[in-house]
PDB file of C-alpha atoms in Angstrom:
ATOM      1  CA  GLN A  26       0.000   0.000   0.000  1.00 88.00           C
ATOM      2  CA  VAL A  27       1.178   3.520  -0.801  1.00 95.00           C
ATOM      3  CA  GLN A  28       0.540   6.662   1.208  1.00 97.00           C
ATOM      4  CA  LEU A  29       1.338  10.131  -0.113  1.00 98.00           C
ATOM      5  CA  VAL A  30       1.642  13.196   2.117  1.00 97.00           C
ATOM      6  CA  GLU A  31       1.857  16.664   0.569  1.00 97.00           C
ATOM      7  CA  SER A  32       3.117  19.806   2.244  1.00 97.00           C
ATOM      8  CA  GLY A  33       4.261  23.307   1.366  1.00 97.00           C
ATOM      9  CA  GLY A  34       1.086  24.994   0.211  1.00 96.00           C
ATOM     10  CA  GLY A  35       0.019  28.411   1.387  1.00 98.00           C
ATOM     11  CA  LEU A  36      -0.890  31.956   0.472  1.00 98.00           C
ATOM     12  CA  VAL A  37       1.478  33.938  -1.727  1.00 98.00           C
ATOM     13  CA  GLN A  38       1.301  37.126  -3.755  1.00 98.00           C
ATOM     14  CA  ALA A  39       1.395  37.049  -7.515  1.00 98.00           C
ATOM     15  CA  GLY A  40       4.965  36.695  -8.747  1.00 98.00           C
ATOM     16  CA  GLY A  41       6.003  34.811  -5.648  1.00 98.00           C
ATOM     17  CA  SER A  42       7.272  31.266  -5.191  1.00 98.00           C
ATOM     18  CA  LEU A  43       6.342  28.131  -3.297  1.00 98.00           C
ATOM     19  CA  ARG A  44       7.839  24.663  -3.110  1.00 98.00           C
ATOM     20  CA  LEU A  45       5.541  21.704  -2.627  1.00 98.00           C
ATOM     21  CA  SER A  46       6.771  18.386  -1.280  1.00 98.00           C
ATOM     22  CA  CYS A  47       5.218  14.935  -1.489  1.00 98.00           C
ATOM     23  CA  ALA A  48       6.519  12.203   0.783  1.00 98.00           C
ATOM     24  CA  PHE A  49       5.969   8.640  -0.466  1.00 98.00           C
ATOM     25  CA  TYR A  50       5.360   5.937   2.145  1.00 98.00           C
ATOM     26  CA  GLY A  51       5.451   2.419   0.791  1.00 94.00           C
ATOM     27  CA  SER A  52       7.747   0.199  -1.197  1.00 91.00           C
ATOM     28  CA  ALA A  53       9.527   0.615  -4.513  1.00 93.00           C
ATOM     29  CA  PHE A  54       9.327   4.396  -4.854  1.00 95.00           C
ATOM     30  CA  ALA A  55      11.808   4.234  -7.723  1.00 93.00           C
ATOM     31  CA  LEU A  56       9.349   2.041  -9.670  1.00 93.00           C
ATOM     32  CA  HIS A  57       6.604   4.664  -9.575  1.00 96.00           C
ATOM     33  CA  LEU A  58       5.692   7.333 -12.082  1.00 97.00           C
ATOM     34  CA  MET A  59       5.071  10.462 -10.009  1.00 98.00           C
ATOM     35  CA  SER A  60       2.902  13.436 -10.881  1.00 98.00           C
ATOM     36  CA  TRP A  61       1.390  16.649  -9.574  1.00 98.00           C
ATOM     37  CA  TYR A  62      -2.221  17.502 -10.374  1.00 98.00           C
ATOM     38  CA  ARG A  63      -4.308  20.501  -9.382  1.00 98.00           C
ATOM     39  CA  GLN A  64      -7.990  21.200  -9.011  1.00 98.00           C
ATOM     40  CA  ALA A  65      -9.541  24.649  -8.843  1.00 97.00           C
ATOM     41  CA  PRO A  66     -13.073  25.148  -7.449  1.00 92.00           C
ATOM     42  CA  GLY A  67     -15.675  23.985  -9.950  1.00 94.00           C
ATOM     43  CA  SER A  68     -13.048  22.502 -12.245  1.00 96.00           C
ATOM     44  CA  GLN A  69     -11.739  19.046 -12.993  1.00 97.00           C
ATOM     45  CA  ARG A  70      -8.450  17.738 -11.661  1.00 97.00           C
ATOM     46  CA  ASP A  71      -5.740  18.436 -14.245  1.00 98.00           C
ATOM     47  CA  LEU A  72      -2.211  17.171 -14.706  1.00 98.00           C
ATOM     48  CA  VAL A  73       0.432  19.823 -13.986  1.00 98.00           C
ATOM     49  CA  ALA A  74       3.751  17.972 -14.158  1.00 98.00           C
ATOM     50  CA  ARG A  75       5.081  14.441 -14.312  1.00 98.00           C
ATOM     51  CA  ILE A  76       8.434  12.806 -13.650  1.00 98.00           C
ATOM     52  CA  THR A  77       9.533   9.307 -14.593  1.00 96.00           C
ATOM     53  CA  SER A  78      11.701   7.019 -12.512  1.00 93.00           C
ATOM     54  CA  GLY A  79      14.627   8.062 -14.695  1.00 93.00           C
ATOM     55  CA  GLY A  80      14.005  11.747 -14.137  1.00 95.00           C
ATOM     56  CA  SER A  81      12.378  12.694 -17.433  1.00 98.00           C
ATOM     57  CA  THR A  82       9.847  15.472 -16.964  1.00 98.00           C
ATOM     58  CA  SER A  83       6.824  16.877 -18.741  1.00 98.00           C
ATOM     59  CA  TYR A  84       4.630  19.893 -18.004  1.00 98.00           C
ATOM     60  CA  GLU A  85       1.248  21.352 -18.782  1.00 98.00           C
ATOM     61  CA  ASP A  86       1.724  24.260 -21.169  1.00 98.00           C
ATOM     62  CA  SER A  87       0.659  27.043 -18.787  1.00 97.00           C
ATOM     63  CA  VAL A  88       3.356  26.173 -16.225  1.00 98.00           C
ATOM     64  CA  LYS A  89       6.282  25.530 -18.562  1.00 98.00           C
ATOM     65  CA  GLY A  90       9.220  27.722 -17.634  1.00 98.00           C
ATOM     66  CA  ARG A  91       7.726  28.546 -14.220  1.00 98.00           C
ATOM     67  CA  PHE A  92       7.336  25.186 -12.458  1.00 98.00           C
ATOM     68  CA  THR A  93       9.957  22.481 -11.950  1.00 98.00           C
ATOM     69  CA  ILE A  94       9.226  18.939 -10.820  1.00 98.00           C
ATOM     70  CA  SER A  95      11.991  16.852  -9.263  1.00 98.00           C
ATOM     71  CA  ARG A  96      12.405  13.668  -7.289  1.00 97.00           C
ATOM     72  CA  ASP A  97      14.821  12.407  -4.669  1.00 96.00           C
ATOM     73  CA  ASN A  98      14.774   8.623  -4.772  1.00 93.00           C
ATOM     74  CA  ALA A  99      16.898   8.389  -1.626  1.00 94.00           C
ATOM     75  CA  LYS A 100      14.261  10.342   0.327  1.00 97.00           C
ATOM     76  CA  SER A 101      11.231   8.905  -1.515  1.00 97.00           C
ATOM     77  CA  THR A 102      10.036  12.436  -2.112  1.00 98.00           C
ATOM     78  CA  ILE A 103       9.037  14.557  -5.056  1.00 98.00           C
ATOM     79  CA  TYR A 104       8.938  18.333  -5.244  1.00 98.00           C
ATOM     80  CA  LEU A 105       7.235  21.014  -7.261  1.00 98.00           C
ATOM     81  CA  GLN A 106       9.094  24.325  -7.334  1.00 98.00           C
ATOM     82  CA  MET A 107       6.644  27.008  -8.419  1.00 98.00           C
ATOM     83  CA  ASN A 108       7.998  30.397  -9.464  1.00 98.00           C
ATOM     84  CA  GLY A 109       6.254  33.365 -11.003  1.00 98.00           C
ATOM     85  CA  LEU A 110       2.953  32.319  -9.480  1.00 98.00           C
ATOM     86  CA  LYS A 111      -0.239  33.747 -10.951  1.00 98.00           C
ATOM     87  CA  PRO A 112      -3.760  34.003  -9.490  1.00 97.00           C
ATOM     88  CA  GLU A 113      -4.884  31.348 -11.976  1.00 97.00           C
ATOM     89  CA  ASP A 114      -2.497  28.892 -10.291  1.00 98.00           C
ATOM     90  CA  THR A 115      -4.777  28.943  -7.254  1.00 98.00           C
ATOM     91  CA  ALA A 116      -5.965  25.381  -6.615  1.00 98.00           C
ATOM     92  CA  VAL A 117      -5.596  22.341  -4.422  1.00 98.00           C
ATOM     93  CA  TYR A 118      -2.474  20.505  -5.549  1.00 98.00           C
ATOM     94  CA  TYR A 119      -2.426  16.715  -5.369  1.00 98.00           C
ATOM     95  CA  CYS A 120       0.436  14.256  -5.545  1.00 98.00           C
ATOM     96  CA  ASN A 121      -0.134  11.103  -7.606  1.00 98.00           C
ATOM     97  CA  ALA A 122       1.751   7.821  -7.857  1.00 98.00           C
ATOM     98  CA  GLN A 123       1.406   5.016 -10.379  1.00 96.00           C
ATOM     99  CA  HIS A 124       3.425   1.799 -10.288  1.00 92.00           C
ATOM    100  CA  TYR A 125       4.875   0.969 -13.697  1.00 88.00           C
ATOM    101  CA  GLY A 126       3.530  -2.561 -13.376  1.00 87.00           C
ATOM    102  CA  ASP A 127      -0.048  -1.333 -12.761  1.00 89.00           C
ATOM    103  CA  LEU A 128      -0.601   2.109 -14.271  1.00 85.00           C
ATOM    104  CA  ASP A 129      -4.389   1.841 -13.891  1.00 88.00           C
ATOM    105  CA  ASN A 130      -4.001   1.964 -10.120  1.00 89.00           C
ATOM    106  CA  ASN A 131      -3.634   5.551  -8.906  1.00 93.00           C
ATOM    107  CA  TYR A 132      -2.590   6.634  -5.432  1.00 97.00           C
ATOM    108  CA  TRP A 133      -3.444  10.156  -4.277  1.00 98.00           C
ATOM    109  CA  GLY A 134      -2.391  12.418  -1.468  1.00 98.00           C
ATOM    110  CA  GLN A 135      -4.801  14.510   0.558  1.00 97.00           C
ATOM    111  CA  GLY A 136      -3.946  17.702  -1.324  1.00 97.00           C
ATOM    112  CA  THR A 137      -2.423  21.009  -0.309  1.00 98.00           C
ATOM    113  CA  GLN A 138      -4.008  24.400  -0.947  1.00 98.00           C
ATOM    114  CA  VAL A 139      -2.135  27.002  -2.973  1.00 98.00           C
ATOM    115  CA  THR A 140      -3.658  30.473  -3.078  1.00 98.00           C
ATOM    116  CA  VAL A 141      -2.138  33.263  -5.162  1.00 98.00           C
ATOM    117  CA  SER A 142      -3.402  36.773  -4.499  1.00 98.00           C
ATOM    118  CA  SER A 143      -3.315  39.492  -7.116  1.00 94.00           C
TER     119      SER A 143
END
């Protein structure tokens, strides 16, 4: 069983920065595809960034150049460095894990609120 615990959200002014962390509790962290999603009020949950076990990354277009996803396999943790935050980045951010051997099975954290004021 996998448990994900996010931290690092908060209130920040537009143009500011935050770093989110997601601690992975379980086995075989290095065998999991890890992602960050976000969900704004009244909207669906959307993929923001993804990182493979080898460190390859991909991003949703609106965050390219501003957000950076990374992982530390020794600490079983992923991060999302968010710079140049905009009010439209306001959402609950969720960590997601998928084992490469069972990609249909998604694990989710409880979410962390990010609020960007204008």
